[in-house]
Coordinates of N, CA, C and O and ligand atoms in Angstrom, one line a residue:
M1 N -50.1 40.1 -3.8 CA -50.2 40.6 -5.1 C -50.9 39.7 -6.4 O -50.4 38.6 -6.0
P2 N -51.7 40.2 -6.9 CA -52.4 38.9 -7.7 C -51.7 38.6 -8.8 O -50.5 39.5 -9.4
V3 N -51.3 37.3 -9.2 CA -50.6 37.0 -10.4 C -51.5 36.9 -11.5 O -52.4 36.0 -11.2
E4 N -50.9 36.5 -12.8 CA -51.6 35.8 -14.0 C -50.6 35.5 -14.7 O -49.6 35.5 -14.8
L5 N -51.1 34.2 -15.4 CA -50.2 33.5 -16.3 C -49.9 34.2 -17.7 O -51.2 35.0 -18.3
T6 N -49.1 34.1 -18.3 CA -49.1 34.3 -19.7 C -50.2 33.9 -20.1 O -50.7 32.6 -20.2
P7 N -51.0 34.2 -21.6 CA -52.1 33.4 -22.3 C -51.3 32.1 -22.9 O -52.3 30.8 -22.6
E8 N -50.4 31.7 -22.8 CA -49.5 30.7 -23.7 C -49.8 29.6 -22.3 O -49.6 28.7 -22.7
T9 N -48.9 29.8 -21.2 CA -48.8 29.2 -20.1 C -50.2 28.7 -19.7 O -50.8 27.3 -19.7
R10 N -51.4 29.5 -19.5 CA -52.7 29.2 -19.0 C -53.3 28.1 -20.2 O -53.8 27.0 -20.0
A11 N -52.9 28.4 -21.5 CA -53.7 27.6 -22.9 C -53.1 26.2 -22.6 O -53.4 24.8 -22.8
Q12 N -51.4 26.4 -22.1 CA -50.8 25.1 -21.9 C -51.5 23.9 -20.8 O -51.8 22.6 -20.4
C13 N -52.0 24.8 -19.6 CA -52.5 24.5 -18.7 C -53.7 23.9 -19.0 O -54.5 22.8 -18.4
E14 N -54.4 24.5 -19.4 CA -55.8 24.4 -19.8 C -55.9 22.8 -20.5 O -56.6 22.0 -20.6
A15 N -54.8 22.8 -21.7 CA -54.8 21.7 -23.0 C -54.2 20.4 -21.6 O -55.2 19.3 -21.7
I16 N -53.5 20.6 -20.6 CA -53.3 19.6 -19.6 C -54.9 19.3 -18.8 O -54.7 18.0 -19.1
I17 N -55.3 19.9 -18.3 CA -56.4 19.8 -17.8 C -57.4 18.7 -18.5 O -58.2 18.2 -17.9
S18 N -57.5 19.3 -19.9 CA -58.7 18.9 -20.7 C -58.5 17.2 -20.6 O -59.0 16.3 -21.3
R19 N -57.6 16.7 -20.4 CA -57.0 15.2 -20.8 C -57.3 14.3 -19.8 O -57.3 13.2 -19.4
Y20 N -57.5 15.2 -18.6 CA -58.2 14.5 -17.4 C -60.0 14.5 -17.3 O -60.7 15.4 -17.7
P21 N -60.6 13.8 -16.6 CA -62.1 13.9 -16.4 C -62.1 14.8 -15.8 O -61.6 15.3 -14.7
D22 N -63.6 15.4 -16.0 CA -64.0 16.6 -15.8 C -64.4 16.8 -14.3 O -64.1 17.6 -13.5
D23 N -64.5 15.6 -13.5 CA -64.8 15.4 -11.9 C -63.4 14.8 -11.3 O -63.6 14.5 -10.1
W24 N -62.2 14.7 -12.3 CA -61.3 14.9 -11.2 C -60.2 15.5 -11.6 O -58.8 15.2 -12.1
K25 N -60.1 16.6 -12.3 CA -59.0 17.6 -12.6 C -57.9 17.7 -11.8 O -56.8 18.0 -12.1
E26 N -58.1 17.7 -10.4 CA -56.8 17.7 -9.5 C -55.6 16.9 -9.9 O -54.9 16.8 -9.4
A27 N -56.0 15.7 -10.7 CA -55.2 14.7 -10.9 C -54.4 15.2 -12.1 O -53.1 14.7 -12.1
A28 N -54.5 16.5 -12.5 CA -53.1 17.3 -13.5 C -52.4 18.1 -12.5 O -52.2 18.7 -13.5
I29 N -52.6 18.1 -11.4 CA -51.8 19.1 -10.7 C -50.1 18.8 -10.9 O -49.8 20.0 -11.0
L30 N -49.9 17.4 -11.0 CA -48.3 17.8 -11.5 C -47.7 18.6 -12.8 O -47.0 19.4 -12.5
P31 N -48.6 18.0 -13.7 CA -48.2 18.8 -14.6 C -48.3 20.0 -14.9 O -47.6 21.1 -15.5
V32 N -49.4 20.5 -14.3 CA -50.0 22.0 -14.6 C -49.1 23.0 -13.2 O -48.5 23.7 -14.0
L33 N -48.4 22.2 -12.0 CA -47.4 22.9 -11.3 C -46.1 23.1 -12.1 O -45.4 24.2 -12.1
H34 N -45.7 22.0 -13.0 CA -44.6 22.1 -13.7 C -44.6 23.4 -14.8 O -43.7 24.0 -14.7
A35 N -45.6 23.4 -15.5 CA -45.9 24.5 -16.3 C -45.9 25.7 -15.8 O -45.3 26.7 -15.8
V36 N -46.5 25.8 -14.5 CA -46.4 27.4 -13.7 C -45.1 28.0 -13.6 O -44.7 28.9 -13.5
Q37 N -44.1 26.7 -12.7 CA -43.0 26.8 -12.2 C -42.3 27.3 -13.5 O -41.3 28.0 -13.3
K38 N -42.3 26.6 -15.0 CA -41.6 26.7 -16.0 C -41.8 28.6 -16.2 O -40.8 29.2 -16.5
E39 N -42.7 28.9 -16.2 CA -43.0 30.2 -16.2 C -42.2 31.3 -14.9 O -41.7 32.2 -15.5
W40 N -42.6 31.1 -13.8 CA -42.2 32.1 -12.8 C -40.6 31.4 -12.7 O -40.2 31.9 -11.4
G41 N -40.3 30.4 -12.5 CA -39.2 29.8 -11.9 C -39.5 29.2 -10.7 O -38.6 28.5 -10.0
Y42 N -41.0 29.3 -10.2 CA -41.4 28.9 -8.8 C -42.6 29.3 -8.6 O -43.3 29.6 -9.6
V43 N -43.2 28.4 -7.7 CA -44.8 28.9 -7.5 C -44.9 29.5 -6.5 O -44.9 29.2 -5.3
P44 N -45.2 30.9 -6.6 CA -45.7 31.7 -5.4 C -46.8 31.6 -4.7 O -47.9 30.5 -5.3
M45 N -47.5 31.9 -3.4 CA -48.6 31.2 -3.0 C -50.2 31.9 -4.0 O -50.4 31.2 -3.9
D46 N -49.7 32.8 -4.7 CA -50.9 33.3 -5.3 C -51.3 32.7 -6.7 O -52.0 32.0 -7.3
G47 N -49.8 31.8 -7.1 CA -49.8 30.7 -8.2 C -50.2 29.7 -7.9 O -50.8 29.0 -8.7
L48 N -50.0 29.7 -6.6 CA -50.5 28.1 -6.2 C -52.4 27.9 -5.9 O -52.9 27.2 -6.4
K49 N -52.9 29.3 -5.4 CA -54.1 29.6 -5.9 C -54.6 29.3 -7.0 O -55.9 29.0 -7.1
L50 N -54.3 29.9 -7.8 CA -54.7 29.8 -9.1 C -54.7 28.5 -9.7 O -55.5 28.1 -10.3
V51 N -53.3 27.7 -9.4 CA -53.7 26.1 -9.7 C -54.7 25.3 -9.3 O -55.6 24.6 -9.8
A52 N -55.3 25.8 -8.0 CA -55.7 25.4 -7.1 C -57.7 25.4 -8.0 O -58.4 24.9 -8.2
E53 N -57.4 26.9 -8.0 CA -58.6 27.1 -9.1 C -59.2 26.7 -10.2 O -60.0 26.1 -10.6
M54 N -58.1 26.7 -11.2 CA -57.8 25.8 -12.5 C -58.4 24.2 -12.1 O -59.0 23.9 -13.2
L55 N -57.9 23.5 -11.3 CA -58.1 22.5 -11.2 C -59.3 22.2 -9.9 O -59.7 21.0 -9.7
E56 N -59.9 23.3 -9.3 CA -61.3 23.3 -8.6 C -61.2 22.1 -7.4 O -61.8 21.3 -7.1
M57 N -60.0 22.5 -6.8 CA -59.5 21.9 -5.7 C -59.1 23.1 -4.6 O -58.9 23.7 -4.9
P58 N -59.2 22.3 -3.4 CA -58.8 23.2 -2.0 C -57.5 24.0 -2.8 O -56.5 22.9 -2.5
P59 N -57.4 24.8 -2.2 CA -55.9 25.4 -2.0 C -54.9 24.6 -1.2 O -54.0 24.3 -1.3
A60 N -55.5 24.3 0.2 CA -54.7 23.4 1.0 C -54.3 22.2 0.6 O -52.9 21.9 0.8
R61 N -55.3 21.4 -0.3 CA -55.0 20.1 -0.8 C -53.9 20.2 -2.0 O -52.5 19.8 -1.8
A62 N -53.9 21.4 -2.5 CA -52.7 21.9 -3.7 C -51.5 22.2 -2.9 O -50.3 21.6 -3.3
A63 N -51.3 22.8 -2.1 CA -50.0 23.2 -0.9 C -49.3 21.9 -0.6 O -48.2 21.6 -0.7
G64 N -50.7 21.1 -0.4 CA -50.0 19.8 0.3 C -49.3 18.6 -0.7 O -48.4 18.6 -0.5
V65 N -50.0 18.9 -1.9 CA -49.4 18.1 -3.0 C -47.7 18.7 -3.5 O -46.9 18.0 -3.2
M66 N -48.1 20.2 -3.3 CA -46.7 20.9 -3.8 C -45.5 20.7 -3.0 O -44.4 20.4 -3.1
S67 N -45.8 20.6 -1.5 CA -45.0 20.6 -0.8 C -44.4 19.0 -0.7 O -43.2 19.3 -0.2
F68 N -45.2 18.0 -0.8 CA -44.4 16.8 -0.9 C -43.3 16.7 -1.9 O -42.2 15.5 -1.9
Y69 N -43.4 17.3 -2.8 CA -42.3 17.0 -4.2 C -41.2 18.1 -4.2 O -41.5 19.4 -4.2
P70 N -40.2 17.5 -3.9 CA -39.0 18.8 -3.9 C -38.8 19.2 -5.1 O -37.9 20.2 -5.1
M71 N -39.1 19.0 -6.1 CA -39.2 19.7 -7.3 C -39.6 21.6 -7.7 O -39.1 21.9 -8.6
F72 N -40.8 21.3 -6.7 CA -41.3 22.8 -6.7 C -41.0 23.7 -5.8 O -41.0 23.0 -4.6
F73 N -40.9 24.9 -5.7 CA -40.2 26.0 -5.1 C -41.4 26.8 -4.8 O -41.8 27.2 -6.0
K74 N -41.2 27.5 -3.4 CA -42.2 28.5 -3.2 C -41.9 29.7 -3.2 O -42.3 30.8 -3.2
A75 N -40.6 30.2 -3.4 CA -39.6 31.2 -3.5 C -38.6 31.5 -4.5 O -38.3 30.1 -5.5
P76 N -38.3 32.4 -5.1 CA -37.4 32.8 -6.0 C -36.2 31.6 -6.0 O -35.6 31.9 -4.9
L77 N -35.5 31.4 -7.1 CA -34.5 30.2 -6.9 C -32.8 31.2 -7.4 O -33.0 32.1 -7.7
G78 N -32.0 31.0 -6.8 CA -30.8 30.9 -7.1 C -30.6 30.2 -8.6 O -31.0 29.4 -9.2
Q79 N -29.2 30.7 -9.2 CA -28.6 30.5 -10.5 C -28.6 28.8 -10.6 O -28.9 28.5 -11.5
H80 N -28.1 28.4 -9.5 CA -28.1 26.9 -9.3 C -28.5 26.6 -8.1 O -28.9 27.3 -6.8
V81 N -29.3 25.5 -8.0 CA -30.1 24.8 -6.7 C -29.2 23.5 -6.6 O -28.8 22.6 -6.9
I82 N -28.6 23.4 -5.1 CA -28.3 22.2 -4.8 C -29.1 21.9 -3.6 O -29.6 21.9 -3.0
Q83 N -29.8 20.4 -4.2 CA -30.6 19.4 -3.2 C -29.5 18.4 -2.6 O -28.9 17.6 -3.2
V84 N -29.7 18.4 -1.2 CA -28.8 17.2 -0.7 C -29.9 16.4 -0.2 O -30.8 16.6 0.6
C85 N -29.8 15.0 -0.7 CA -30.6 13.9 -0.3 C -30.3 13.8 1.8 O -29.3 13.9 1.9
S86 N -31.4 13.7 1.8 CA -31.4 13.8 3.1 C -32.3 12.7 4.1 O -33.2 12.7 4.9
T87 N -32.5 11.5 3.0 CA -32.9 10.2 3.5 C -31.8 9.0 4.0 O -30.6 9.6 3.8
L88 N -32.2 8.1 4.4 CA -31.8 7.4 5.6 C -30.1 7.2 5.0 O -29.0 7.2 5.9
S89 N -29.8 6.7 3.8 CA -28.7 5.9 3.5 C -27.7 7.2 3.6 O -26.1 7.0 3.9
C90 N -28.2 8.4 3.2 CA -27.4 9.5 2.8 C -27.2 10.0 4.4 O -25.9 10.7 4.6
V91 N -27.9 10.2 4.6 CA -27.8 10.8 6.1 C -26.8 9.9 6.9 O -25.8 10.6 7.7
L92 N -26.8 8.7 6.7 CA -25.8 7.7 7.5 C -24.2 8.3 7.2 O -23.3 8.0 7.8
C93 N -24.2 8.2 5.8 CA -23.0 8.4 5.0 C -22.7 9.9 5.0 O -21.6 10.1 4.3
G94 N -22.9 10.8 5.6 CA -22.8 12.5 5.9 C -23.6 13.7 5.6 O -23.0 14.5 5.2
A95 N -24.5 13.1 4.9 CA -25.6 14.2 4.2 C -25.5 15.4 5.2 O -25.6 16.4 4.8
K96 N -25.8 15.0 6.4 CA -25.8 16.2 7.2 C -24.8 16.9 7.4 O -24.9 18.2 7.5
D97 N -23.4 16.5 7.2 CA -21.9 17.5 7.1 C -22.2 18.3 5.9 O -21.8 19.3 6.0
L98 N -22.9 17.8 4.9 CA -22.8 18.5 3.5 C -23.6 19.9 3.9 O -23.5 20.5 3.6
V99 N -24.9 19.4 4.6 CA -26.1 20.2 4.8 C -25.3 21.8 5.7 O -25.6 23.0 5.1
E100 N -24.9 21.3 6.8 CA -23.9 22.1 7.7 C -22.8 23.2 6.5 O -22.8 24.3 7.4
H101 N -22.1 22.2 5.9 CA -20.9 22.7 5.0 C -21.3 23.9 4.3 O -21.2 25.2 4.4
L102 N -22.6 23.5 3.9 CA -23.2 24.7 2.9 C -23.8 25.7 3.6 O -23.9 26.8 2.8
K103 N -24.8 25.3 4.6 CA -25.1 26.6 5.2 C -24.0 27.3 6.2 O -24.2 28.8 5.7
E104 N -23.1 27.2 6.4 CA -21.9 28.0 6.8 C -21.1 28.6 5.6 O -21.0 29.9 5.2
K105 N -21.1 27.9 4.4 CA -20.3 28.7 3.1 C -21.3 29.8 2.6 O -20.8 30.9 2.4
L106 N -22.5 29.3 2.4 CA -23.7 30.2 1.7 C -24.1 31.3 2.6 O -24.7 32.1 2.3
Q107 N -23.9 30.9 4.5 CA -24.7 31.8 5.1 C -26.2 32.0 4.8 O -26.7 32.6 4.6
V108 N -26.6 30.5 4.5 CA -28.4 30.4 4.6 C -29.0 29.4 4.9 O -27.7 28.3 5.4
D109 N -30.1 29.4 5.2 CA -30.7 28.4 5.8 C -31.1 27.3 4.8 O -31.0 27.8 3.6
V110 N -31.5 26.1 5.1 CA -32.2 24.8 3.9 C -33.5 26.2 3.5 O -34.1 26.6 4.2
E111 N -33.5 25.9 2.1 CA -34.5 26.4 1.0 C -34.2 28.3 1.0 O -34.7 28.9 0.7
G112 N -32.7 28.4 2.0 CA -32.7 29.7 1.2 C -31.6 29.8 0.1 O -30.8 29.1 -0.5
T113 N -31.5 31.3 -0.2 CA -30.5 31.5 -1.6 C -29.5 32.3 -0.9 O -29.7 33.6 -0.3
S114 N -28.2 32.4 -1.2 CA -27.3 33.0 -1.2 C -27.2 34.4 -1.8 O -28.2 34.8 -2.7
A115 N -26.7 35.3 -0.7 CA -26.6 36.8 -1.2 C -26.7 37.1 -2.1 O -27.3 38.2 -2.9
D116 N -25.7 36.4 -2.8 CA -25.3 37.1 -4.5 C -26.2 36.3 -5.1 O -25.7 36.5 -7.0
G117 N -27.3 35.7 -5.2 CA -28.0 35.1 -5.7 C -27.5 33.7 -6.6 O -28.7 33.2 -7.4
K118 N -26.6 33.3 -6.2 CA -25.7 32.2 -7.4 C -26.3 30.9 -6.9 O -26.8 29.7 -7.5
W119 N -26.5 30.7 -5.6 CA -26.7 29.3 -4.7 C -27.9 29.2 -4.0 O -28.3 30.1 -3.0
T120 N -29.0 28.1 -4.4 CA -30.3 28.2 -3.3 C -29.9 26.4 -2.8 O -29.5 25.5 -3.7
L121 N -29.7 26.4 -1.2 CA -29.8 25.2 -0.9 C -31.2 24.6 -0.6 O -31.6 25.0 0.0
A122 N -31.3 23.1 -0.7 CA -32.2 22.6 -0.4 C -32.1 21.2 0.2 O -30.9 20.5 -0.3
K123 N -32.9 20.5 0.5 CA -33.0 19.2 1.0 C -34.0 18.8 0.1 O -34.5 18.7 -0.7
A124 N -33.8 17.4 -0.3 CA -34.4 16.1 -1.1 C -34.8 14.8 -0.4 O -34.0 14.6 0.4
E125 N -35.8 14.3 -0.9 CA -35.9 12.6 -0.1 C -35.0 12.1 -1.2 O -34.4 12.4 -2.0
C126 N -34.9 10.6 -0.8 CA -34.1 9.5 -2.0 C -34.2 10.3 -3.3 O -34.9 10.4 -3.9
I127 N -32.7 10.5 -3.6 CA -32.5 10.7 -5.1 C -32.6 9.7 -6.1 O -31.4 9.8 -7.0
A128 N -32.7 8.5 -5.6 CA -32.3 7.1 -6.3 C -30.6 7.0 -6.5 O -30.4 6.7 -7.7
A129 N -29.9 7.7 -5.6 CA -28.1 7.3 -5.8 C -28.0 6.6 -4.4 O -27.1 6.8 -4.0
C130 N -28.4 6.1 -4.2 CA -28.2 5.3 -2.3 C -26.6 4.6 -2.3 O -26.2 4.7 -1.3
E131 N -26.7 3.8 -3.4 CA -25.2 3.0 -3.7 C -24.2 4.4 -3.5 O -22.9 3.8 -3.2
G132 N -24.4 5.3 -3.9 CA -23.1 6.7 -4.0 C -23.5 7.8 -3.0 O -23.3 8.8 -2.6
A133 N -24.0 7.0 -1.8 CA -24.2 8.3 -0.4 C -23.0 8.5 0.4 O -22.2 8.0 0.3
P134 N -22.8 10.1 0.2 CA -23.9 10.9 0.4 C -24.2 11.6 -1.2 O -23.6 11.6 -1.5
A135 N -25.4 11.6 -1.8 CA -25.8 11.9 -3.1 C -26.4 13.4 -2.8 O -27.3 14.1 -1.7
I136 N -26.1 14.1 -3.8 CA -26.7 15.4 -4.1 C -27.0 15.9 -5.6 O -26.6 15.0 -6.4
R137 N -27.9 16.6 -5.7 CA -28.5 17.2 -7.4 C -28.2 18.8 -7.5 O -28.4 19.3 -6.5
I138 N -27.7 19.2 -8.2 CA -27.3 20.2 -8.6 C -27.8 20.4 -9.7 O -27.4 20.3 -10.9
D139 N -28.9 21.2 -9.7 CA -29.8 21.6 -11.2 C -30.2 20.5 -11.3 O -30.7 19.6 -10.9
D140 N -29.8 19.9 -12.5 CA -30.6 18.2 -13.2 C -30.0 17.5 -13.0 O -29.3 16.5 -13.3
K141 N -28.3 17.5 -12.2 CA -27.3 16.6 -12.6 C -27.3 15.8 -11.1 O -26.8 16.9 -10.3
L142 N -26.7 14.5 -11.1 CA -26.4 14.1 -9.6 C -25.1 13.8 -10.1 O -24.4 13.6 -10.5
Y143 N -24.8 13.8 -8.7 CA -23.4 13.7 -8.0 C -23.5 12.8 -6.7 O -24.2 12.5 -5.8
R144 N -22.4 11.9 -6.7 CA -22.2 10.6 -5.8 C -21.0 10.8 -4.6 O -20.3 11.7 -5.3
D145 N -20.9 10.1 -4.1 CA -20.1 9.9 -2.8 C -19.3 11.5 -2.6 O -18.3 11.7 -2.9
L146 N -20.2 12.3 -2.1 CA -19.7 13.6 -2.1 C -18.8 13.8 -0.5 O -19.6 13.3 0.3
S147 N -18.2 14.7 -0.5 CA -17.5 15.2 0.8 C -17.5 16.8 1.0 O -17.7 17.0 -0.5
P148 N -17.4 17.5 1.7 CA -17.5 19.0 1.8 C -16.0 19.3 0.6 O -16.5 20.2 -0.2
D149 N -15.2 18.5 0.8 CA -14.4 19.1 -0.4 C -14.3 19.0 -1.6 O -14.3 19.7 -2.2
R150 N -15.0 17.6 -2.4 CA -15.5 17.5 -3.4 C -16.7 18.4 -3.8 O -16.7 18.8 -4.7
L151 N -17.8 18.9 -2.3 CA -18.7 19.8 -3.1 C -18.0 21.4 -3.3 O -18.4 21.7 -4.5
D152 N -16.9 21.4 -2.5 CA -16.4 22.8 -2.8 C -15.9 22.8 -4.5 O -15.8 23.8 -5.2
E153 N -14.8 21.6 -4.8 CA -14.9 21.8 -6.1 C -15.9 21.9 -7.2 O -15.8 22.5 -8.2
L154 N -16.7 21.1 -6.9 CA -17.9 21.1 -8.3 C -18.3 22.7 -7.8 O -18.8 23.2 -9.2
M155 N -18.9 23.3 -6.8 CA -19.1 24.8 -7.0 C -18.2 25.7 -7.5 O -18.7 26.3 -8.2
A156 N -17.1 25.5 -7.6 CA -16.1 26.4 -7.7 C -16.2 25.9 -9.7 O -15.9 27.1 -10.3
E157 N -16.2 24.7 -10.2 CA -16.3 24.3 -11.5 C -17.5 25.4 -12.1 O -17.8 25.6 -13.2
L158 N -18.9 25.3 -11.4 CA -20.1 25.8 -11.7 C -20.1 27.3 -11.7 O -20.7 28.2 -12.3
D159 N -19.0 28.0 -10.7 CA -19.5 29.3 -10.3 C -18.6 30.4 -11.3 O -17.7 30.4 -12.2
Ligands
FES201 S1 -30.7 7.6 0.1 FE1 -29.9 9.2 -0.4 S2 -30.0 8.5 -2.6 FE2 -31.3 7.1 -1.8

C-alpha cells in the first residue's frame, strides 16, 4: 500500500535535505528517518522507499542505514519499548537472561509486540551504561543493574 507523508512532514524533510549538498543528499538520512518515524511511529517499507526517493539513494542502502540504528523501527510499536543491551558487557552480566525472561513473560520474539499492544521487545547495541550492566532502556529512560525481578517491578510501575 503506498504511503504519503503529511504536507508538514514532507516540508520538514525538504527543509532538512536543503541543508545538505545537492550531490550528497543521502547524508540527511538520519534526521529524515526521525521525521518520518515521528509521523507514523515507525518506518514501514513503503516509507523507507519514500525516504530513499527523497534522498536520491538506492532503497537498499537506505535500508542498510536504518537497520544499523536501533532507534528506528520497521513495524508498529507497543505503548512501551524495552531495548535490552546485547553488547559484550551486558551479555556477560545477564542480558540474555533478561531477553529470555521477557520473551516468556510477553510471549513475543525480539522485535515483537505483546498481544495487548503494551510492550515491544527489542535488542540494542551498547547503550553507554556498561558500568551498570546489564542495562536496558524503556522508552527514553535508561536502567542499570537489571535482574528479571527488578525488570518485573519496573514493568509493573509502568503498566
Ligand atoms: S555493553 Fe551494555 S551498556 Fe555497554
